[in-house]
Amino acid sequence: MSVAFRRESDEEHLEPKFEQPIAPGPNLVTARGLQLIDERVVAIEVAVATETDEEARKVLLRDLRYWHTRQTTAEIAPSPEEDEVGIGSRVRVRMNGAERVISIVGGDEAEPGADLLAFSAPLARALMGAAVGETVAFAGKADAIEILEIE
């Protein structure tokens, strides 16, 4: 007998809805990053309260679970040493002859297009712990990046 004749409903063949994945490791954030998470939670709570479509509400609730988890596990990263690149640093570097300013932030605050890099990103990891005047290796090249200024 065909499956079509045995099914009770289409519900049993729907794709399962998984929770949003959470990056492994500590949830280190900047003060700005924690504020953004708090604002996101409030915005989603408002959206959940006003949503009338059940499917859209389920999606919002899943998002809310993710952001609540990120909110409760957030740890403000310790301030980096004054002369060392760390989480929360804004760094002016020279790469391939061009200058660039990069901010190192927590994972949820990251926006690579705006030069806000997560501390776990390869470029950010290469810069962490460096001081002004140092050069660091990146992408298999020794001395690929020169640290010009740290804020």
PDB file of C-alpha atoms in Angstrom:
ATOM      1  CA  MET A   1       0.000   0.000   0.000  1.00  0.00           C
ATOM      2  CA  SER A   2       1.282   3.471  -0.866  1.00  0.00           C
ATOM      3  CA  VAL A   3       2.349   5.859   1.892  1.00  0.00           C
ATOM      4  CA  ALA A   4      -0.266   8.282   0.599  1.00  0.00           C
ATOM      5  CA  PHE A   5      -3.000   5.891   1.717  1.00  0.00           C
ATOM      6  CA  ARG A   6      -1.500   5.264   5.174  1.00  0.00           C
ATOM      7  CA  ARG A   7      -0.751   8.791   6.308  1.00  0.00           C
ATOM      8  CA  GLU A   8      -2.936  10.332   8.919  1.00  0.00           C
ATOM      9  CA  SER A   9      -1.870  13.863   7.957  1.00  0.00           C
ATOM     10  CA  ASP A  10       0.798  15.849   6.201  1.00  0.00           C
ATOM     11  CA  GLU A  11       2.153  16.937   9.597  1.00  0.00           C
ATOM     12  CA  GLU A  12       4.217  13.777  10.040  1.00  0.00           C
ATOM     13  CA  HIS A  13       6.245  14.517   6.901  1.00  0.00           C
ATOM     14  CA  LEU A  14       7.104  18.127   7.643  1.00  0.00           C
ATOM     15  CA  GLU A  15      10.767  18.986   8.108  1.00  0.00           C
ATOM     16  CA  PRO A  16      11.686  19.240  11.789  1.00  0.00           C
ATOM     17  CA  LYS A  17      12.255  22.725  13.135  1.00  0.00           C
ATOM     18  CA  PHE A  18      15.623  22.935  14.843  1.00  0.00           C
ATOM     19  CA  GLU A  19      16.792  25.498  17.336  1.00  0.00           C
ATOM     20  CA  GLN A  20      19.223  28.123  16.099  1.00  0.00           C
ATOM     21  CA  PRO A  21      22.780  26.895  16.617  1.00  0.00           C
ATOM     22  CA  ILE A  22      24.817  28.508  19.350  1.00  0.00           C
ATOM     23  CA  ALA A  23      28.526  28.927  18.816  1.00  0.00           C
ATOM     24  CA  PRO A  24      30.701  26.817  21.090  1.00  0.00           C
ATOM     25  CA  GLY A  25      32.845  28.474  23.710  1.00  0.00           C
ATOM     26  CA  PRO A  26      32.241  31.450  25.954  1.00  0.00           C
ATOM     27  CA  ASN A  27      29.770  34.139  24.955  1.00  0.00           C
ATOM     28  CA  LEU A  28      32.127  37.088  25.370  1.00  0.00           C
ATOM     29  CA  VAL A  29      30.560  40.444  24.520  1.00  0.00           C
ATOM     30  CA  THR A  30      31.364  44.127  24.689  1.00  0.00           C
ATOM     31  CA  ALA A  31      29.123  46.456  26.699  1.00  0.00           C
ATOM     32  CA  ARG A  32      27.634  47.609  23.373  1.00  0.00           C
ATOM     33  CA  GLY A  33      27.091  43.980  22.364  1.00  0.00           C
ATOM     34  CA  LEU A  34      25.191  43.234  25.584  1.00  0.00           C
ATOM     35  CA  GLN A  35      23.017  46.293  25.021  1.00  0.00           C
ATOM     36  CA  LEU A  36      22.247  45.125  21.474  1.00  0.00           C
ATOM     37  CA  ILE A  37      21.260  41.672  22.773  1.00  0.00           C
ATOM     38  CA  ASP A  38      18.993  43.245  25.407  1.00  0.00           C
ATOM     39  CA  GLU A  39      17.351  45.433  22.749  1.00  0.00           C
ATOM     40  CA  ARG A  40      16.847  42.420  20.458  1.00  0.00           C
ATOM     41  CA  VAL A  41      15.133  40.449  23.264  1.00  0.00           C
ATOM     42  CA  VAL A  42      12.743  43.327  23.992  1.00  0.00           C
ATOM     43  CA  ALA A  43      11.929  43.774  20.288  1.00  0.00           C
ATOM     44  CA  ILE A  44      11.182  40.078  19.829  1.00  0.00           C
ATOM     45  CA  GLU A  45       9.062  39.947  22.998  1.00  0.00           C
ATOM     46  CA  VAL A  46       6.956  42.819  21.626  1.00  0.00           C
ATOM     47  CA  ALA A  47       6.651  41.051  18.264  1.00  0.00           C
ATOM     48  CA  VAL A  48       5.582  37.791  19.960  1.00  0.00           C
ATOM     49  CA  ALA A  49       2.934  39.601  21.988  1.00  0.00           C
ATOM     50  CA  THR A  50       1.393  41.168  18.885  1.00  0.00           C
ATOM     51  CA  GLU A  51       1.800  38.332  16.340  1.00  0.00           C
ATOM     52  CA  THR A  52      -1.467  36.627  15.378  1.00  0.00           C
ATOM     53  CA  ASP A  53      -0.185  34.140  12.784  1.00  0.00           C
ATOM     54  CA  GLU A  54       0.716  30.900  14.604  1.00  0.00           C
ATOM     55  CA  GLU A  55       3.576  29.905  12.267  1.00  0.00           C
ATOM     56  CA  ALA A  56       5.169  33.351  12.464  1.00  0.00           C
ATOM     57  CA  ARG A  57       4.743  33.263  16.249  1.00  0.00           C
ATOM     58  CA  LYS A  58       6.592  29.905  16.421  1.00  0.00           C
ATOM     59  CA  VAL A  59       9.497  31.398  14.486  1.00  0.00           C
ATOM     60  CA  LEU A  60       9.576  34.403  16.810  1.00  0.00           C
ATOM     61  CA  LEU A  61       9.494  32.165  19.885  1.00  0.00           C
ATOM     62  CA  ARG A  62      12.416  30.146  18.508  1.00  0.00           C
ATOM     63  CA  ASP A  63      14.341  33.396  17.955  1.00  0.00           C
ATOM     64  CA  LEU A  64      13.434  34.528  21.453  1.00  0.00           C
ATOM     65  CA  ARG A  65      14.808  31.291  22.952  1.00  0.00           C
ATOM     66  CA  TYR A  66      18.088  31.874  21.104  1.00  0.00           C
ATOM     67  CA  TRP A  67      18.425  35.483  22.243  1.00  0.00           C
ATOM     68  CA  HIS A  68      17.423  34.676  25.834  1.00  0.00           C
ATOM     69  CA  THR A  69      20.183  32.073  25.881  1.00  0.00           C
ATOM     70  CA  ARG A  70      22.670  34.584  24.465  1.00  0.00           C
ATOM     71  CA  GLN A  71      21.503  37.147  27.024  1.00  0.00           C
ATOM     72  CA  THR A  72      21.851  34.835  30.028  1.00  0.00           C
ATOM     73  CA  THR A  73      25.228  33.427  28.962  1.00  0.00           C
ATOM     74  CA  ALA A  74      26.765  36.771  27.976  1.00  0.00           C
ATOM     75  CA  GLU A  75      29.985  37.690  29.764  1.00  0.00           C
ATOM     76  CA  ILE A  76      31.415  41.145  29.298  1.00  0.00           C
ATOM     77  CA  ALA A  77      34.954  40.576  28.059  1.00  0.00           C
ATOM     78  CA  PRO A  78      37.683  41.917  30.293  1.00  0.00           C
ATOM     79  CA  SER A  79      39.212  45.131  29.011  1.00  0.00           C
ATOM     80  CA  PRO A  80      42.346  44.465  26.998  1.00  0.00           C
ATOM     81  CA  GLU A  81      45.679  45.746  28.223  1.00  0.00           C
ATOM     82  CA  GLU A  82      46.127  49.377  27.228  1.00  0.00           C
ATOM     83  CA  ASP A  83      48.768  48.630  24.603  1.00  0.00           C
ATOM     84  CA  GLU A  84      47.443  45.261  23.411  1.00  0.00           C
ATOM     85  CA  VAL A  85      44.729  44.223  20.943  1.00  0.00           C
ATOM     86  CA  GLY A  86      41.803  42.418  22.579  1.00  0.00           C
ATOM     87  CA  ILE A  87      38.016  42.176  22.586  1.00  0.00           C
ATOM     88  CA  GLY A  88      36.653  45.703  22.496  1.00  0.00           C
ATOM     89  CA  SER A  89      39.726  47.112  20.747  1.00  0.00           C
ATOM     90  CA  ARG A  90      39.523  49.293  17.690  1.00  0.00           C
ATOM     91  CA  VAL A  91      42.679  48.704  15.667  1.00  0.00           C
ATOM     92  CA  ARG A  92      44.167  50.542  12.713  1.00  0.00           C
ATOM     93  CA  VAL A  93      46.230  48.139  10.637  1.00  0.00           C
ATOM     94  CA  ARG A  94      48.089  48.055   7.339  1.00  0.00           C
ATOM     95  CA  MET A  95      47.385  44.970   5.213  1.00  0.00           C
ATOM     96  CA  ASN A  96      48.592  44.530   1.652  1.00  0.00           C
ATOM     97  CA  GLY A  97      49.630  48.189   1.571  1.00  0.00           C
ATOM     98  CA  ALA A  98      46.174  49.479   2.561  1.00  0.00           C
ATOM     99  CA  GLU A  99      45.084  50.832   5.936  1.00  0.00           C
ATOM    100  CA  ARG A 100      41.959  49.522   7.604  1.00  0.00           C
ATOM    101  CA  VAL A 101      40.278  50.092  10.973  1.00  0.00           C
ATOM    102  CA  ILE A 102      38.862  46.972  12.612  1.00  0.00           C
ATOM    103  CA  SER A 103      36.858  46.615  15.828  1.00  0.00           C
ATOM    104  CA  ILE A 104      37.011  43.292  17.653  1.00  0.00           C
ATOM    105  CA  VAL A 105      33.657  42.402  19.204  1.00  0.00           C
ATOM    106  CA  GLY A 106      31.552  39.469  20.414  1.00  0.00           C
ATOM    107  CA  GLY A 107      30.019  37.010  17.968  1.00  0.00           C
ATOM    108  CA  ASP A 108      26.484  38.442  17.972  1.00  0.00           C
ATOM    109  CA  GLU A 109      27.740  41.984  17.470  1.00  0.00           C
ATOM    110  CA  ALA A 110      29.919  41.101  14.479  1.00  0.00           C
ATOM    111  CA  GLU A 111      29.278  42.722  11.097  1.00  0.00           C
ATOM    112  CA  PRO A 112      32.265  41.974   8.868  1.00  0.00           C
ATOM    113  CA  GLY A 113      31.062  44.401   6.177  1.00  0.00           C
ATOM    114  CA  ALA A 114      31.262  47.190   8.755  1.00  0.00           C
ATOM    115  CA  ASP A 115      34.675  45.969  10.018  1.00  0.00           C
ATOM    116  CA  LEU A 116      33.162  44.671  13.269  1.00  0.00           C
ATOM    117  CA  LEU A 117      34.881  41.282  13.550  1.00  0.00           C
ATOM    118  CA  ALA A 118      33.994  38.546  16.019  1.00  0.00           C
ATOM    119  CA  PHE A 119      36.875  37.696  18.338  1.00  0.00           C
ATOM    120  CA  SER A 120      36.694  34.161  16.937  1.00  0.00           C
ATOM    121  CA  ALA A 121      37.259  35.284  13.319  1.00  0.00           C
ATOM    122  CA  PRO A 122      40.660  34.328  11.879  1.00  0.00           C
ATOM    123  CA  LEU A 123      41.733  37.940  11.302  1.00  0.00           C
ATOM    124  CA  ALA A 124      40.707  38.964  14.833  1.00  0.00           C
ATOM    125  CA  ARG A 125      42.535  35.952  16.306  1.00  0.00           C
ATOM    126  CA  ALA A 126      45.673  36.968  14.387  1.00  0.00           C
ATOM    127  CA  LEU A 127      45.499  40.471  15.878  1.00  0.00           C
ATOM    128  CA  MET A 128      44.730  39.492  19.493  1.00  0.00           C
ATOM    129  CA  GLY A 129      47.614  40.182  21.849  1.00  0.00           C
ATOM    130  CA  ALA A 130      49.566  42.298  19.349  1.00  0.00           C
ATOM    131  CA  ALA A 131      50.907  45.761  20.180  1.00  0.00           C
ATOM    132  CA  VAL A 132      51.467  48.930  18.159  1.00  0.00           C
ATOM    133  CA  GLY A 133      54.437  48.590  15.834  1.00  0.00           C
ATOM    134  CA  GLU A 134      54.269  44.796  15.693  1.00  0.00           C
ATOM    135  CA  THR A 135      53.630  42.787  12.579  1.00  0.00           C
ATOM    136  CA  VAL A 136      51.639  39.574  12.705  1.00  0.00           C
ATOM    137  CA  ALA A 137      51.270  36.595  10.424  1.00  0.00           C
ATOM    138  CA  PHE A 138      48.008  36.026   8.582  1.00  0.00           C
ATOM    139  CA  ALA A 139      46.852  33.678   5.828  1.00  0.00           C
ATOM    140  CA  GLY A 140      50.197  31.922   5.676  1.00  0.00           C
ATOM    141  CA  LYS A 141      52.201  35.129   5.290  1.00  0.00           C
ATOM    142  CA  ALA A 142      54.664  36.202   7.949  1.00  0.00           C
ATOM    143  CA  ASP A 143      54.444  39.922   8.751  1.00  0.00           C
ATOM    144  CA  ALA A 144      51.201  40.245   6.746  1.00  0.00           C
ATOM    145  CA  ILE A 145      49.635  42.829   9.071  1.00  0.00           C
ATOM    146  CA  GLU A 146      51.220  45.825  10.754  1.00  0.00           C
ATOM    147  CA  ILE A 147      49.530  47.234  13.868  1.00  0.00           C
ATOM    148  CA  LEU A 148      49.477  51.032  13.517  1.00  0.00           C
ATOM    149  CA  GLU A 149      47.194  52.161  16.361  1.00  0.00           C
ATOM    150  CA  ILE A 150      45.021  50.680  19.118  1.00  0.00           C
ATOM    151  CA  GLU A 151      42.059  52.506  20.677  1.00  0.00           C
TER     152      GLU A 151
END
